[in-house]
Coordinates of C-alpha atoms and ligand atoms in Angstrom, one line a residue:
X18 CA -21.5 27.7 7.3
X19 CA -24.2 28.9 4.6
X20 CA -26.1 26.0 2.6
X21 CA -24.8 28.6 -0.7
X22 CA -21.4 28.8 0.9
X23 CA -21.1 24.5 1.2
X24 CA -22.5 24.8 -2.6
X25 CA -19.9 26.5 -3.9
X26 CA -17.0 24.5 -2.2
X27 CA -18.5 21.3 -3.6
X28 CA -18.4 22.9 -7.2
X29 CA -15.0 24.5 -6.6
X30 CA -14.1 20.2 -5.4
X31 CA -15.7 19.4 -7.9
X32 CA -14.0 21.1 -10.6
X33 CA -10.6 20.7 -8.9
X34 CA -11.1 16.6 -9.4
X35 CA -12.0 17.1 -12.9
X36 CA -9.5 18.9 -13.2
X37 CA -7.0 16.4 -11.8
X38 CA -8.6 13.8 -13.7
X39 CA -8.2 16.1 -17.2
X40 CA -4.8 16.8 -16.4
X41 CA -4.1 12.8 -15.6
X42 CA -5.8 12.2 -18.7
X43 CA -3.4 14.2 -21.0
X44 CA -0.6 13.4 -18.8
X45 CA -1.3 10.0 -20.2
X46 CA -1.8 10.7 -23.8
X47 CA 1.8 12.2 -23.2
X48 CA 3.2 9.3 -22.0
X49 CA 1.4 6.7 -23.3
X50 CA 4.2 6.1 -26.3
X51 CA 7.0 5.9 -23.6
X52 CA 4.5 3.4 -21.5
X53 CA 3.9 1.2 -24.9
X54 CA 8.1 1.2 -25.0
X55 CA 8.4 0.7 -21.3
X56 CA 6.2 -2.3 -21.5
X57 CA 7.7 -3.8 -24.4
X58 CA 11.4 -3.5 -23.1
X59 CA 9.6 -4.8 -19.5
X60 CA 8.2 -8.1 -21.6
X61 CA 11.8 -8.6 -22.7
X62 CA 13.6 -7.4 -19.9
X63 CA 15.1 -9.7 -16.3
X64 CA 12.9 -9.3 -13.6
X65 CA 15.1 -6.9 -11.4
X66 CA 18.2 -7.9 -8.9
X67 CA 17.8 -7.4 -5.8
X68 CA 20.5 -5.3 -3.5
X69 CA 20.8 -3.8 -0.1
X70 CA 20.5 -0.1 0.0
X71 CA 20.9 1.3 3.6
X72 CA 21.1 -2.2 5.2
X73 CA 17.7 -3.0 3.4
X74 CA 16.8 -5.7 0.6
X75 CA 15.8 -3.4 -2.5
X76 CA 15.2 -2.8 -6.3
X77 CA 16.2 -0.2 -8.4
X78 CA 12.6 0.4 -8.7
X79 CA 12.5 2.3 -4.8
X80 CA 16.1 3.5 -4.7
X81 CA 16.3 5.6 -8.4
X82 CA 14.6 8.6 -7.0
X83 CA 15.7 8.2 -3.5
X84 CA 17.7 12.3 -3.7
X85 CA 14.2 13.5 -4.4
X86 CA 12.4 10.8 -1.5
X87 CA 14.7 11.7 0.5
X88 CA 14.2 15.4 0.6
X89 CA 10.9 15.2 -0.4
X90 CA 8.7 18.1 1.5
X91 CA 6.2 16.7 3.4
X92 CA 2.7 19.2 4.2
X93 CA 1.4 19.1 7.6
X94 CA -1.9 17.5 7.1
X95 CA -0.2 14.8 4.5
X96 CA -1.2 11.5 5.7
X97 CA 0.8 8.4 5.2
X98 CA 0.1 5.0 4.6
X99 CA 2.6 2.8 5.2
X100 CA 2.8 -1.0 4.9
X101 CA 4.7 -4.2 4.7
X102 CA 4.1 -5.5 0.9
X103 CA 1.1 -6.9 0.8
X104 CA -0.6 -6.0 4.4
X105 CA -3.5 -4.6 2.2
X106 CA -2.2 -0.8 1.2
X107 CA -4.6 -1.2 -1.5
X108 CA -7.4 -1.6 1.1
X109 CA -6.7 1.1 3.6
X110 CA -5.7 3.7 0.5
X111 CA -9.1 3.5 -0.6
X112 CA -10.6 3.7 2.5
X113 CA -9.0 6.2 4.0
X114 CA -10.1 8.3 0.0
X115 CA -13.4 7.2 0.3
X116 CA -13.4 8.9 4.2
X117 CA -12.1 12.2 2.2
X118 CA -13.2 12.5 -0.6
X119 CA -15.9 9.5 -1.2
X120 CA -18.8 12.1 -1.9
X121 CA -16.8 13.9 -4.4
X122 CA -15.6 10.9 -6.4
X123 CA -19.4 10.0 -6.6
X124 CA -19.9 12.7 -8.6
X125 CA -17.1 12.5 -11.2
X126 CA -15.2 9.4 -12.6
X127 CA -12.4 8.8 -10.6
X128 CA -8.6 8.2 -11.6
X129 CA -7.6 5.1 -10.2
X130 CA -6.4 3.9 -6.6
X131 CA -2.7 3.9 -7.5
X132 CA -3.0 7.3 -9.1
X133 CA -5.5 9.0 -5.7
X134 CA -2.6 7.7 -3.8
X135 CA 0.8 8.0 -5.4
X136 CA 3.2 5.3 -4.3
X137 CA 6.2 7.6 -2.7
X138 CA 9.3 5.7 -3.3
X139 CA 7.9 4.2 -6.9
X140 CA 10.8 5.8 -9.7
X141 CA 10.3 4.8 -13.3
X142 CA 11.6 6.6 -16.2
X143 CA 8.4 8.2 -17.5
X144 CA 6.6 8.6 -14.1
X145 CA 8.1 9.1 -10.3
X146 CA 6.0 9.3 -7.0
X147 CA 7.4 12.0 -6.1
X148 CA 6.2 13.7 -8.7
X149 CA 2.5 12.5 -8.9
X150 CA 2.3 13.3 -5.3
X151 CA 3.4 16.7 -6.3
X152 CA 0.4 17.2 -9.1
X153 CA -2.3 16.1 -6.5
X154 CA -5.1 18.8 -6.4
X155 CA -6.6 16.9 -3.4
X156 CA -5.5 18.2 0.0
X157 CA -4.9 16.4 2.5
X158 CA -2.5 14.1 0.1
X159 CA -2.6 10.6 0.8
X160 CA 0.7 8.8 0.4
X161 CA 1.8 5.4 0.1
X162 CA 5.0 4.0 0.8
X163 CA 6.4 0.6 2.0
X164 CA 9.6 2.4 3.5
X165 CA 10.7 0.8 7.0
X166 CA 10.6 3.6 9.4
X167 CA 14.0 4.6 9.5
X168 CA 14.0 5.3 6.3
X169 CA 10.7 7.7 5.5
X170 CA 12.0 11.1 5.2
X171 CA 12.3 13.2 7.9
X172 CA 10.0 16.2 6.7
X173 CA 7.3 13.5 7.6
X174 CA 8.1 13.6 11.4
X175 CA 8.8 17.5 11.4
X176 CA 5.7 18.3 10.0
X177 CA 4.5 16.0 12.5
X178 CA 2.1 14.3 9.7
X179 CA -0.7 11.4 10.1
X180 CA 0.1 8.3 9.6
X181 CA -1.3 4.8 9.7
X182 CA 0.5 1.5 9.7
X183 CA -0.9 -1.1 8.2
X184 CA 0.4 -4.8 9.7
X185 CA -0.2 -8.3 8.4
X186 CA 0.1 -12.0 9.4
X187 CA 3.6 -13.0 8.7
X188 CA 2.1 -15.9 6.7
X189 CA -0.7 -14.9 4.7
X190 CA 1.7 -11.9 3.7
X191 CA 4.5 -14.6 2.6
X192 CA 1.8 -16.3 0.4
X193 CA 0.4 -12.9 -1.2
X194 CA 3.7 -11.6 -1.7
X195 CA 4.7 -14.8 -3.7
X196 CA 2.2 -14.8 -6.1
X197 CA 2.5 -11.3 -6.5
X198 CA 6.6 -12.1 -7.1
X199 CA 4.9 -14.2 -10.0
X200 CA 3.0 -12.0 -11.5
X201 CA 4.6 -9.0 -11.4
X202 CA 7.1 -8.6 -14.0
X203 CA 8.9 -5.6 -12.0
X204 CA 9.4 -7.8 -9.0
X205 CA 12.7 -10.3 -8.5
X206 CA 11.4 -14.0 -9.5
X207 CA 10.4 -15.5 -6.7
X208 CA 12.0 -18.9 -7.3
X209 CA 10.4 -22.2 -5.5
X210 CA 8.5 -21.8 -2.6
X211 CA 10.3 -23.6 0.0
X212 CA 13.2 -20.9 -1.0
X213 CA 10.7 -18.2 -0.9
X214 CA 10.1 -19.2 3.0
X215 CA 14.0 -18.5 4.1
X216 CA 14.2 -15.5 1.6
X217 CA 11.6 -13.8 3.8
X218 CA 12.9 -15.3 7.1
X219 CA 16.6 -13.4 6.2
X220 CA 15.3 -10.4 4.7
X221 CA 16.0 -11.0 1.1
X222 CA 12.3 -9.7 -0.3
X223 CA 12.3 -6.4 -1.6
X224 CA 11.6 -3.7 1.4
X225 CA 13.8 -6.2 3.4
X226 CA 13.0 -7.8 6.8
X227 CA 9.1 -8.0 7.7
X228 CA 10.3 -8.4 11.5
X229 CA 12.1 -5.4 11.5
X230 CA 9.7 -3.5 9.1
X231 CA 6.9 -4.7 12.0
X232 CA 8.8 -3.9 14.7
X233 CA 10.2 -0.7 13.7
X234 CA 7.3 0.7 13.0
X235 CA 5.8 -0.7 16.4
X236 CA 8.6 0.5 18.5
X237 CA 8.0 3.9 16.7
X238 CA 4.3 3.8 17.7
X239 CA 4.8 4.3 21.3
X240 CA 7.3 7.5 20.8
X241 CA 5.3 9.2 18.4
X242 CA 1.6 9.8 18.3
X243 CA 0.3 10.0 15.4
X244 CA 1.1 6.5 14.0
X245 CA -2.2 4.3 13.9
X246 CA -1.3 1.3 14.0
X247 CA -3.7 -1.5 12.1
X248 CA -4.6 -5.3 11.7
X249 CA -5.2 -6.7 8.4
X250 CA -7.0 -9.4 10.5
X251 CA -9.0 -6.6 12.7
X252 CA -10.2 -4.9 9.5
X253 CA -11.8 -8.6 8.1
X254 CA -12.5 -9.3 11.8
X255 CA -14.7 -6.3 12.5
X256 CA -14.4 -3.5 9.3
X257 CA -17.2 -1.3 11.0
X258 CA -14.9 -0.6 14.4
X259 CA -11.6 -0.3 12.4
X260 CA -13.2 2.5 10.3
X261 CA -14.7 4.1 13.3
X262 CA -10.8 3.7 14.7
X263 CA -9.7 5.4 11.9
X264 CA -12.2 8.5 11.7
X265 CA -10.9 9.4 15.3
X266 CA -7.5 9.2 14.5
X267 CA -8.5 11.2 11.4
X268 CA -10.5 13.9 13.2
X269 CA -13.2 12.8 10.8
X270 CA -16.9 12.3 11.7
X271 CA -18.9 11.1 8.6
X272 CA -22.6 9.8 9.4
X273 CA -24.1 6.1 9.9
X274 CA -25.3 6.7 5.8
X275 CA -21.7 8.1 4.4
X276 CA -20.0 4.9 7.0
X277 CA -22.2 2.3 5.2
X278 CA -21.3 3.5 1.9
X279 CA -17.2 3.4 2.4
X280 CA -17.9 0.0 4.1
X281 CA -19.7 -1.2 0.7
X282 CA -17.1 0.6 -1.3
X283 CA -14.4 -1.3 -0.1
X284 CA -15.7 -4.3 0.6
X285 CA -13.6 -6.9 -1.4
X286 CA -16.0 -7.7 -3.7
X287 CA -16.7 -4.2 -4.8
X288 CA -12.6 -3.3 -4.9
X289 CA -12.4 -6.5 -7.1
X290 CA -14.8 -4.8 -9.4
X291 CA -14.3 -1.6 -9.4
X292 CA -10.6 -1.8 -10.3
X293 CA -10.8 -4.0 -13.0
X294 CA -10.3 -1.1 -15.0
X295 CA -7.2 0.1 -13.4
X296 CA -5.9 -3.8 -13.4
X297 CA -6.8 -4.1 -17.4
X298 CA -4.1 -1.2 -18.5
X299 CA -1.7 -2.2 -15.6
X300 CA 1.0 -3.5 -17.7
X301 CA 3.3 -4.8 -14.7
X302 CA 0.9 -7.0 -13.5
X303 CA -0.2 -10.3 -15.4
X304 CA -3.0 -11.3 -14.0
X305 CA -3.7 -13.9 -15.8
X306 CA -0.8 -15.6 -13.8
X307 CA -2.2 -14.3 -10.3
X308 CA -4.8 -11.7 -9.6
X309 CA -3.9 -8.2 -7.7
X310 CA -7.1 -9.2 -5.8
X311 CA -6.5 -12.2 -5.1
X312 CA -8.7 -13.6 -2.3
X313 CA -8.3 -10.9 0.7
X314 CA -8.5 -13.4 3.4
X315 CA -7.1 -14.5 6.7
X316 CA -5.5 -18.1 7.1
X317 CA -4.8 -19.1 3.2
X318 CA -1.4 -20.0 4.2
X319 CA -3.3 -23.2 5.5
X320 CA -3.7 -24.0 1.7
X321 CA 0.6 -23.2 1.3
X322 CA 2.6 -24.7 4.1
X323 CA 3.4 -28.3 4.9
X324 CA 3.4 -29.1 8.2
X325 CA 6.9 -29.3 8.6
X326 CA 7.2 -26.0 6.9
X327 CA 4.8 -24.6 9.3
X328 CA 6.4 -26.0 12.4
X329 CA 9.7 -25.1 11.1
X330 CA 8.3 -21.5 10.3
X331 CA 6.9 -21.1 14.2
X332 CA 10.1 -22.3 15.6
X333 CA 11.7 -19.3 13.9
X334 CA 9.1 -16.8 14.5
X335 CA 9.4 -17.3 17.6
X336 CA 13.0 -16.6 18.2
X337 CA 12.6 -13.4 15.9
X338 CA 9.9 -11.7 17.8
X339 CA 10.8 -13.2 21.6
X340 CA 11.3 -9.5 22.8
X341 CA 8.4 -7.8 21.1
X342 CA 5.1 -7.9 22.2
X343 CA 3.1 -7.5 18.6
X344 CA 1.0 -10.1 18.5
X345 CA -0.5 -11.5 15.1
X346 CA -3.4 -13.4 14.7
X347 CA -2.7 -15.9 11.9
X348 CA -6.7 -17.3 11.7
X349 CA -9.9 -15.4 12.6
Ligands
PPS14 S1 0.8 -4.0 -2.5 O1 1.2 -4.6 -3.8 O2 1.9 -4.2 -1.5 O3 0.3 -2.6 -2.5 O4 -0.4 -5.0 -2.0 P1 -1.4 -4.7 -0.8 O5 -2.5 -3.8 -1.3 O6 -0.7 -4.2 0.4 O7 -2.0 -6.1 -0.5 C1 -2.8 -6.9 -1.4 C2 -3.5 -7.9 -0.5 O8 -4.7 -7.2 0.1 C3 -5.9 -7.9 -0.3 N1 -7.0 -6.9 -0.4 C4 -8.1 -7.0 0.3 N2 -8.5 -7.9 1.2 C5 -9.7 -7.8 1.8 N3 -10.6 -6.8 1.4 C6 -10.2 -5.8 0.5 N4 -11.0 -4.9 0.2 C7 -8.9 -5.9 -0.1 N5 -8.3 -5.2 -1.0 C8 -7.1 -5.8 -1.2 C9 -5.5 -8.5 -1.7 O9 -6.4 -9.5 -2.1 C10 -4.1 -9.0 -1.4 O10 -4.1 -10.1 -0.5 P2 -4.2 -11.7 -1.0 O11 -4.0 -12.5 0.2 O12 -3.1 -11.8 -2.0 O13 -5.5 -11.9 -1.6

C-alpha cells in the first residue's frame, strides 16, 4: 500500500471518529433533559426486582429490549465480549479498542469505554444497546454483553463472529459484584453479605448462575472456534502473553512500540485515570459508596470471607463444578 494511500485512510479514520464523537456529542445534548429526569426518578426510585426470564435471574434493565436483542443482526467481523458481571469487561473492552483503534483515539478525544463498546442487552428509556451498536462508525464493532451463551442471539453464531470470554475467580467476582450491588442504584440491593454468598451459590444475581454462565460458555468453547476463552487471573498474572493471545485470535499483529502502549493504557492505574471522566457524569454509579475501579486484584476475597464462610463456600464449589474441568485460580 502507498505511504499517500495509508495517509488518506488515517484522515478518512480520522474524520469518521470525530464524527462519531460529534454525533455522540449532540446525541447527548438531545438527551441530556431526559437523562437529568431519568436520574432524578432513579434517586427516588426501588432499586429493581429481580425475575427469571428464560430460566435466568434478570432485571428489567436486560429483558426490555430483548425483541430487538433477540433479532439483532450481527456483521461478520463483529466481535464479542462477553463476561460474567464483573470478570473485568471493562478491562478487555479497552484492550481489545486500544488493539483497533489505539492509534486513532490518540489523535482525537475519545468517547468513553461504555460508549466504544455498547453494552448489547442494556435497554433504558432514552438510550438502548442495540441502538448505540447500530450508530458505531468503527468497524469491526465491539460488543459487550453479559448474556449466558444460550441466550446471545443467534446471528452471532451464523455470522460466525469473534468472540472472547472473559472468566473470573468465583470469589473475587462475588466480592466486586457486591459492592458494585451497593453502589449501583440500577442494580437489586444486595442485602447482607452472608445472604449475598447463597444468592450467588443459587443463581439469584442478576445474569443468573456464574456456574452455568462459566460452564456454558466453556462447554461452547470446545464446539465452536472462535470463542477465546480468558483468565482474569492470567491477564494480572502475565498481561504481555494474554495480549499476544489475543492479537492471534484477532489476526492482529501490532509492533513491540504499539504492544507497550495498550499495555500502559490499560494498566489499572491508567484505566483508573483516564475514566474518571466517564465515572463523574455516570449517574448510576455512586462512587462515593464504592468505586467502578475498585482495586483490580486477585485474592481480595481474603479481606471478605470468614473462615467458615470460606470452607462452607469450597464445600459447595466443589459439588457444582465436580464434572467440569475449568479450573480457577483464586490467588496468584
Ligand atoms: S461490569 O460492571 O460487569 O462491566 O464490571 P467489569 O468491568 O466486568 O469488572 C470490574 C472489575 O474489573 C476490575 N478492573 C481491572 N482490574 C485490573 N486491571 C484493570 N485495568 C481493570 N479494569 C477494571 C475492576 O477494578 C473491578 O474489579 P474489583 O475487584 O471490584 O476491583
Amino acid at each position: 500500500m502507498s505511504s499517500e494511500h495509508e495517509h488518506m485512510q488515517r484522515t478518512l479514520k480520522v474524520c469518521l471518529l470525530s464524527a462519531e464523537w460529534n454525533t455522540m456529542n449532540r446525541s447527548r445534548i438531545f438527551v441530556s433533559d431526559r437523562k437529568r429526569e431519568q436520574k432524578e426518578q432513579r434517586d427516588m426510585a426501588q432499586k429493581p426486582r429481580t425475575f427469571k426470564f428464560e430460566g435466568v435471574t434478570m432485571t428489567h434493565y436486560f429483558t426490555d429490549n430483548w425483541e430487538k436483542v433477540k433479532n439483532f443482526k450481527a456483521k461478520p467481523d463483529d466481535v464479542v465480549i462477553a463476561t460474567y458481571p464483573k470478570a473485568g469487561t471493562t478491562w478487555m473492552s479497552e484492550i481489545v479498542d486500544q488493539l483497533f483503534f489505539g492509534e486513532i483515539r490518540r489523535e482525537s478525544s475519545s468517547p468513553s469505554i461504555f460508549d466504544r463498546v455498547p453494552f448489547l442487552e442494556f435497554c433504558e428509556d432514552f438510550q438502548t444497546g442495540t441502538d448505540q451498536i447500530e450508530s458505531l462508525l468503527t468497524s469491526p464493532r465491539l460488543i459487550k454483553t453479559h448474556l449466558p451463551v444460550q441466550l446471545v442471539p443467534q446471528s452471532f453464531w451464523e455470522q460466525n463472529c469473534r468472540m472472547i470470554y472473559v472468566a473470573r475467580n468465583p470469589k473475587d467476582i462475588m466480592v466486586s459484584y457486591y459492592h458494585f450491588d451497593r453502589m449501583n442504584k440500577i442494580q437489586p440491593d444486595p442485602g447482607a453479605w452472608e445472604e449475598y454468598i447463597d444468592k450467588f451459590n443459587t443463581g439469584q444475581l442478576v445474569f443468573g448462575s456464574w456456574y452455568d454462565h462459566v460452564q456454558g460458555w466453556w462447554e461452547k468453547s470446545r464446539s465452536y472456534s472462535r470463542i477465546c476463552y480468558v483468565f482474569f487471573e492470567d491477564m494480572r498474572e502475565d498481561p504481555a502473553r494474554e495480549i499476544s493471545r489475543l492479537c492471534s485470535f484477532l489476526g492482529l499483529s501490532p509492533n513491540e512500540t504499539q504492544k507497550k502502549e495498550v499495555l500502559r493504557k490499560t494498566g489499572f492505574e491508567e484505566m483508573k485515570k483516564s475514566m474518571a471522566d466517564a465515572l463523574s457524569n455516570n449517574d448510576e454509579f455512586d462512587e462515593s459508596v464504592s468505586p467502578f475501579m475498585r482495586k483490580g486484584i486477585v485474592g481480595d476475597w481474603k479481606n471478605h470471607f470468614t473462615v467458615a464462610q470460606n470452607e462452607a463456600f469450597n464445600e459447595e464449589y466443589r459439588k457444582k463444578m465436580k464434572e467440569s474441568d475449568l479450573k480457577f485460580k483464586m490467588e496468584i
